mmCIF file with all atom_site columns, C-alpha atoms in Angstrom:
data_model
loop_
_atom_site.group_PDB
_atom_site.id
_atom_site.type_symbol
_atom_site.label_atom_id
_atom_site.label_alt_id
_atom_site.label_comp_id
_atom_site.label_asym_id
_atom_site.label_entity_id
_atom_site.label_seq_id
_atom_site.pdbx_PDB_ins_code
_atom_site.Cartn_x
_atom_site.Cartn_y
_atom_site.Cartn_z
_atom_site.occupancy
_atom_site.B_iso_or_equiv
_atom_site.pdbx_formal_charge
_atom_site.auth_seq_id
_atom_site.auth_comp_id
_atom_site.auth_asym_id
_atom_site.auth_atom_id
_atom_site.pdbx_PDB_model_num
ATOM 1   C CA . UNK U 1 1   ? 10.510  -7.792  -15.571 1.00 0.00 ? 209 UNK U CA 1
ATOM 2   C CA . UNK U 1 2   ? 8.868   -6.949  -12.351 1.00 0.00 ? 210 UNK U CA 1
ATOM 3   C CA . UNK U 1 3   ? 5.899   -4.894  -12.506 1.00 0.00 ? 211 UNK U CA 1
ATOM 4   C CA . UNK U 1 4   ? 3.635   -3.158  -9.724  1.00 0.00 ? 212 UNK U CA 1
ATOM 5   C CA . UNK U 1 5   ? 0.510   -1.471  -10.730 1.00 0.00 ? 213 UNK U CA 1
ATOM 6   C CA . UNK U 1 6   ? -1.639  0.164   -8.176  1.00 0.00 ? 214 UNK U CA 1
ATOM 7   C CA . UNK U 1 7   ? -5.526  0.839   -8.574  1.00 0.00 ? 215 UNK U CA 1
ATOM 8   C CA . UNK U 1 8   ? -8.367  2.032   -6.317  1.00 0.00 ? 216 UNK U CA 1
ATOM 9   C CA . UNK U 1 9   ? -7.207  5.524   -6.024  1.00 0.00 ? 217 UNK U CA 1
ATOM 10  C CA . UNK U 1 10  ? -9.511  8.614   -6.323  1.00 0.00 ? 218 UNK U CA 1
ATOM 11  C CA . UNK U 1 11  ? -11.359 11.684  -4.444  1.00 0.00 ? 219 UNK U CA 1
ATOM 12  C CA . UNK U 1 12  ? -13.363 10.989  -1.778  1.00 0.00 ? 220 UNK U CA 1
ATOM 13  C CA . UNK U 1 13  ? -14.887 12.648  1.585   1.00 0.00 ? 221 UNK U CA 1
ATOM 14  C CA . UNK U 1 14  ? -13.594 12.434  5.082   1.00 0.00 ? 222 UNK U CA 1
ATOM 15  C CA . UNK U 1 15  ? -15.221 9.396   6.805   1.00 0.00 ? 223 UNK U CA 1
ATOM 16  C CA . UNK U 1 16  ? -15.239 7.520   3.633   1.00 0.00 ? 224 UNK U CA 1
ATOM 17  C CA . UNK U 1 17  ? -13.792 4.581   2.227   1.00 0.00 ? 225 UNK U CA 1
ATOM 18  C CA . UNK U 1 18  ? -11.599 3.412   -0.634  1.00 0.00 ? 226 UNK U CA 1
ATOM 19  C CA . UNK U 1 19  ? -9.531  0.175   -0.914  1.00 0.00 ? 227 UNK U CA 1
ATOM 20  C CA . UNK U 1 20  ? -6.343  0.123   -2.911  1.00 0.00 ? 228 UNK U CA 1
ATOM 21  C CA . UNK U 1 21  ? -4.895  -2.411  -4.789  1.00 0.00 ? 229 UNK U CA 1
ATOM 22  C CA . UNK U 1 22  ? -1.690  -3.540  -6.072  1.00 0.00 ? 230 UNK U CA 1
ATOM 23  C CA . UNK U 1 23  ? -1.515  -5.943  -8.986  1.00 0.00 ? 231 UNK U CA 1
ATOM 24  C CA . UNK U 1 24  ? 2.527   -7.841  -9.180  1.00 0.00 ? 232 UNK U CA 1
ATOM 25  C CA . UNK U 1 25  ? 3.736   -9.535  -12.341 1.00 0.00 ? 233 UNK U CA 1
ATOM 26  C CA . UNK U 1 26  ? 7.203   -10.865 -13.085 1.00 0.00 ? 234 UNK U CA 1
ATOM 27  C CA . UNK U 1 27  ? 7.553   -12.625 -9.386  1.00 0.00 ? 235 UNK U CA 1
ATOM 28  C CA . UNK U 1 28  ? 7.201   -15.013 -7.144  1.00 0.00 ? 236 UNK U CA 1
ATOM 29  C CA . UNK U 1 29  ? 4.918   -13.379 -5.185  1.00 0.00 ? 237 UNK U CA 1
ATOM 30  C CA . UNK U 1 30  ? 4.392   -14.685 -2.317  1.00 0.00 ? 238 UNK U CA 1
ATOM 31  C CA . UNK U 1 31  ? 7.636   -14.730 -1.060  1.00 0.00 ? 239 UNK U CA 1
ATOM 32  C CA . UNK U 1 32  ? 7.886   -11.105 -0.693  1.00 0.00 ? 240 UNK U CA 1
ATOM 33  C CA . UNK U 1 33  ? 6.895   -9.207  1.782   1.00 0.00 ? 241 UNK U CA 1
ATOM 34  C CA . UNK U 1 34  ? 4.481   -6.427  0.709   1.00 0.00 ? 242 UNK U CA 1
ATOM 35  C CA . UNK U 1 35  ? 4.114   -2.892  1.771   1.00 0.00 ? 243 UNK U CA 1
ATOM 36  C CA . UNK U 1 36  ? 1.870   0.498   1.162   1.00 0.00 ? 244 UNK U CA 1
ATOM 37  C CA . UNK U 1 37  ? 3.871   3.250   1.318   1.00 0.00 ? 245 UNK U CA 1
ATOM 38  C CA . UNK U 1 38  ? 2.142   7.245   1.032   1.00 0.00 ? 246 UNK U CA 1
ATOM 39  C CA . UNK U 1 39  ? 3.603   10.658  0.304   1.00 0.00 ? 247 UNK U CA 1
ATOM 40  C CA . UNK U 1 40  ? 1.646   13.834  0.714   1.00 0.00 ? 248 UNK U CA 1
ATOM 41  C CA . UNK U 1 41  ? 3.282   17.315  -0.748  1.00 0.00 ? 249 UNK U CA 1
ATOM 42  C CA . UNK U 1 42  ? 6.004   18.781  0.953   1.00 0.00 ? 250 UNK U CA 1
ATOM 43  C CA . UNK U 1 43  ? 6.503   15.045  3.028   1.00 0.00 ? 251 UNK U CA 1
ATOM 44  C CA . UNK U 1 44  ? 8.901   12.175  2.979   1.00 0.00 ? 252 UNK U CA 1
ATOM 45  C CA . UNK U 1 45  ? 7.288   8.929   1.818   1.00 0.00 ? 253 UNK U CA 1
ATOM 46  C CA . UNK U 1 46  ? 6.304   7.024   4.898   1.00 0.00 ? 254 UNK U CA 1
ATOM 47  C CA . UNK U 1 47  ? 5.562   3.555   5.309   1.00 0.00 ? 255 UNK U CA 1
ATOM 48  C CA . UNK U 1 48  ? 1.687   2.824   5.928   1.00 0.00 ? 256 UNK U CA 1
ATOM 49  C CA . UNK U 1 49  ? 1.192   -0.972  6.114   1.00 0.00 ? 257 UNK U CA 1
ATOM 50  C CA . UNK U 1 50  ? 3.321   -3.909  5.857   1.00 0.00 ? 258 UNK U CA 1
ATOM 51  C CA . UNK U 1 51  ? 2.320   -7.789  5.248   1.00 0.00 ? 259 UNK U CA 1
ATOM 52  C CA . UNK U 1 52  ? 4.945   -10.515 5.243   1.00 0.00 ? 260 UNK U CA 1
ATOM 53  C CA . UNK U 1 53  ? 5.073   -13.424 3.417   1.00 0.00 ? 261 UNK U CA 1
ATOM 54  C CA . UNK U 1 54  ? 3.380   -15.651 6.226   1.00 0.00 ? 262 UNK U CA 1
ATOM 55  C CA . UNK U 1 55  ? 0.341   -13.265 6.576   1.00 0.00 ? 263 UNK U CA 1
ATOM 56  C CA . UNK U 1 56  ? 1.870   -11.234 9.720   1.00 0.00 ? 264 UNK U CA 1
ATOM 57  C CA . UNK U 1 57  ? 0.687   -7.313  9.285   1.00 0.00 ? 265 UNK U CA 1
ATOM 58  C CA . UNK U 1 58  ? 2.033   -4.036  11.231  1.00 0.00 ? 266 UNK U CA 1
ATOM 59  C CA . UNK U 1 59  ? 0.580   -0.810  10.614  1.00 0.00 ? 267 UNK U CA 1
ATOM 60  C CA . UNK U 1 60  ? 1.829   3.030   11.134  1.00 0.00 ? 268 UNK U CA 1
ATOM 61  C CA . UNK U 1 61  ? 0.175   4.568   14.359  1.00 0.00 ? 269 UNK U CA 1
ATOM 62  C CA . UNK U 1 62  ? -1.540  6.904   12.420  1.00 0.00 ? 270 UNK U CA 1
ATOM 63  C CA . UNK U 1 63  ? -3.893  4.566   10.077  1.00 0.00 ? 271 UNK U CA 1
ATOM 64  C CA . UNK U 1 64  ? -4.142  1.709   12.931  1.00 0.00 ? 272 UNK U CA 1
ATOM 65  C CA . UNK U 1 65  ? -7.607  0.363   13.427  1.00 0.00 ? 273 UNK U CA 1
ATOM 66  C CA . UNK U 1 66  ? -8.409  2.709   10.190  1.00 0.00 ? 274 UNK U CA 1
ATOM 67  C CA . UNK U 1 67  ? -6.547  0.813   7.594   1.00 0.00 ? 275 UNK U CA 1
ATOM 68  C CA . UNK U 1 68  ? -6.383  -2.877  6.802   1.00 0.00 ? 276 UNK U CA 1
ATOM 69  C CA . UNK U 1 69  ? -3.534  -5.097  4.505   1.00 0.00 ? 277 UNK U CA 1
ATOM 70  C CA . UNK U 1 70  ? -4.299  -8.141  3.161   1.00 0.00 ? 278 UNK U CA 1
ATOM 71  C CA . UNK U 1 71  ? -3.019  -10.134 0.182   1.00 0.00 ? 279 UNK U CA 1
ATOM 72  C CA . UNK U 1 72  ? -4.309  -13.073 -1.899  1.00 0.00 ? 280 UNK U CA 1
ATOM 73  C CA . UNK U 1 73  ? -1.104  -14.851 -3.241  1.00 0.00 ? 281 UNK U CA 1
ATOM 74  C CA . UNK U 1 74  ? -3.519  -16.842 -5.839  1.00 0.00 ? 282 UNK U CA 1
ATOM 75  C CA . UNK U 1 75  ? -3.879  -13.705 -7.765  1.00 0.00 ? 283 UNK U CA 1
ATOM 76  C CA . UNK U 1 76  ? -0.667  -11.981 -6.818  1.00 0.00 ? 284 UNK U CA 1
ATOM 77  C CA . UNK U 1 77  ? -2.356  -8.789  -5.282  1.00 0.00 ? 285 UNK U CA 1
ATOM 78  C CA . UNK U 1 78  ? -1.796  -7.153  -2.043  1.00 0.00 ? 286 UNK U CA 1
ATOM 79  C CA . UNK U 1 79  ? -4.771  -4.670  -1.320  1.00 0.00 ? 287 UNK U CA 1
ATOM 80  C CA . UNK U 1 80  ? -5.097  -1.919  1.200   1.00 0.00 ? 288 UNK U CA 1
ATOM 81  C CA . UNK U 1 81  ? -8.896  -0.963  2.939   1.00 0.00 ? 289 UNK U CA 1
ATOM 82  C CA . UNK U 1 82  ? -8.518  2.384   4.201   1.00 0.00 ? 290 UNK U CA 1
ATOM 83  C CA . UNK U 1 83  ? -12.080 3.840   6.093   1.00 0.00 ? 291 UNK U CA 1
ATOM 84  C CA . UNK U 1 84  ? -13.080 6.526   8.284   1.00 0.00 ? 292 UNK U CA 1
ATOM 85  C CA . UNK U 1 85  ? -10.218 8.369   5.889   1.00 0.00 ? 293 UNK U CA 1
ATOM 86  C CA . UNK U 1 86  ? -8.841  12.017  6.953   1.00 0.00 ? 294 UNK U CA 1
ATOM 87  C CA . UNK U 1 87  ? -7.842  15.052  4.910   1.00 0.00 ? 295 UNK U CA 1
ATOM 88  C CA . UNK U 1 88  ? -4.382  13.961  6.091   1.00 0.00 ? 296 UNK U CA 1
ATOM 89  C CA . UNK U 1 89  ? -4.576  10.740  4.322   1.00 0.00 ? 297 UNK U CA 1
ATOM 90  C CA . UNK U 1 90  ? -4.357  12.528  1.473   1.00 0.00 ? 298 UNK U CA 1
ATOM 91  C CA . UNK U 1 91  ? -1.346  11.456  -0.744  1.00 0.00 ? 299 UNK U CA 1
ATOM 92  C CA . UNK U 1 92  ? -0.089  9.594   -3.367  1.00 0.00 ? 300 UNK U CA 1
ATOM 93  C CA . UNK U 1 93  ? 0.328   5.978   -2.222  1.00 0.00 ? 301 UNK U CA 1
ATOM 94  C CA . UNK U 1 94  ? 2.828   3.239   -3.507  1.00 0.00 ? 302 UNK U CA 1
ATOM 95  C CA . UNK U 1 95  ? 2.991   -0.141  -3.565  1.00 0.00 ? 303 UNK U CA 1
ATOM 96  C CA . UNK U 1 96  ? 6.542   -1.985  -2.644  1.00 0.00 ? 304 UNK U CA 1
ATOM 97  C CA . UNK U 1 97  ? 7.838   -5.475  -2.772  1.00 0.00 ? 305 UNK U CA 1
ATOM 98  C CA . UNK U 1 98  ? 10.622  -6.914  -0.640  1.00 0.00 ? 306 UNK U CA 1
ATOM 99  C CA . UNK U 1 99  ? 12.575  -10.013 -0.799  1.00 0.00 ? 307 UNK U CA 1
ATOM 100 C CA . UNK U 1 100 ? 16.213  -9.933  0.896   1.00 0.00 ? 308 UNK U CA 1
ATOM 101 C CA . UNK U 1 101 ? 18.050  -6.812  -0.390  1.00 0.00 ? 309 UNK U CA 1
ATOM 102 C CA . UNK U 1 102 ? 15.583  -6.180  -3.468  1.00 0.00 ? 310 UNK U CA 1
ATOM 103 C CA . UNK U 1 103 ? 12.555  -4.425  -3.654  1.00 0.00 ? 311 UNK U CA 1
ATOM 104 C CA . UNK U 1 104 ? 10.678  -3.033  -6.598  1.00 0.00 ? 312 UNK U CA 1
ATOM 105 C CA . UNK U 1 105 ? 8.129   -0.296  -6.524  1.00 0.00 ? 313 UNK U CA 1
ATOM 106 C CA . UNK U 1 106 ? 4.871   0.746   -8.191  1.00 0.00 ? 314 UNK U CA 1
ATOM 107 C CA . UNK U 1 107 ? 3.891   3.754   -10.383 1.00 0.00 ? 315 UNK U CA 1
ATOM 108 C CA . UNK U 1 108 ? 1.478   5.007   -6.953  1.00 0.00 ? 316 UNK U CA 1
ATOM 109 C CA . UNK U 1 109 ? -2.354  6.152   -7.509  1.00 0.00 ? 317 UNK U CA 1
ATOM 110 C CA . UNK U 1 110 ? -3.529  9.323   -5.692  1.00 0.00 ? 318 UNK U CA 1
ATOM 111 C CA . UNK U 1 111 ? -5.868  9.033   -3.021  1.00 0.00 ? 319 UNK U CA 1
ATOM 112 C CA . UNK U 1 112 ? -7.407  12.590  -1.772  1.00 0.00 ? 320 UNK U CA 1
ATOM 113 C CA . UNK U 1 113 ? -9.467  12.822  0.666   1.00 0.00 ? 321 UNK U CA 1
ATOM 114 C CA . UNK U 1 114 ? -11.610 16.436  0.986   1.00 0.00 ? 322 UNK U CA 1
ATOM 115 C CA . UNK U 1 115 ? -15.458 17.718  1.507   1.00 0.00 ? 323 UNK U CA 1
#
């Protein structure tokens, strides 16, 4: 059974920092490309960051130069550094794993970001 479990999450103040990550179980991990996906109230979820299986990363416009993937296939965890964070970073993020036409999701830990 695949399992994603997110950490990291919590309140913090604009300009800050937090780093996520996303613990996987139950797969061969480093075959799938990983992804951080957010969703803020009233929003679709959007995609945030993406890391392939060979290490190549693409970010949204919006957390570029802000946020930074990375993932250590060793311990099967994909982590997200997020700084100089915005109020409108605030959401709930999700992790997401994707190998050909599956993909399994996490639970998602909040992240809000307020003075």
């Amino acid at each position: 059974q695949v399992q994603l479990v997110e950490s990291g999450g919590g309140l913090v103040q604009p300009g800050g920092s937090l780093r996520l990550s996303c613990a996987a179980s139950g797969m061969i991990f480093s075959i799938h490309t990983m992804n951080w996906y957010r969703q803020a109230p009233g929003k679709q979820r959007e995609l945030v960051a993406i890391i392939s299986s060979t290490g190549s990363t693409n970010y949204a416009n919006s957390v570029r130069g802000r946020f930074a993937i990375s993932r250590d296939n060793a311990k099967n965890t994909v982590n997200l550094q997020m700084n100089s964070l915005k109020p409108e970073d605030t959401a709930v993020y999700f992790c997401n794993a994707g190998y050909l036409n599956r993909e399994y999701w996490g639970q998602g830990t909040q992240v809000t970001v307020s003075s």
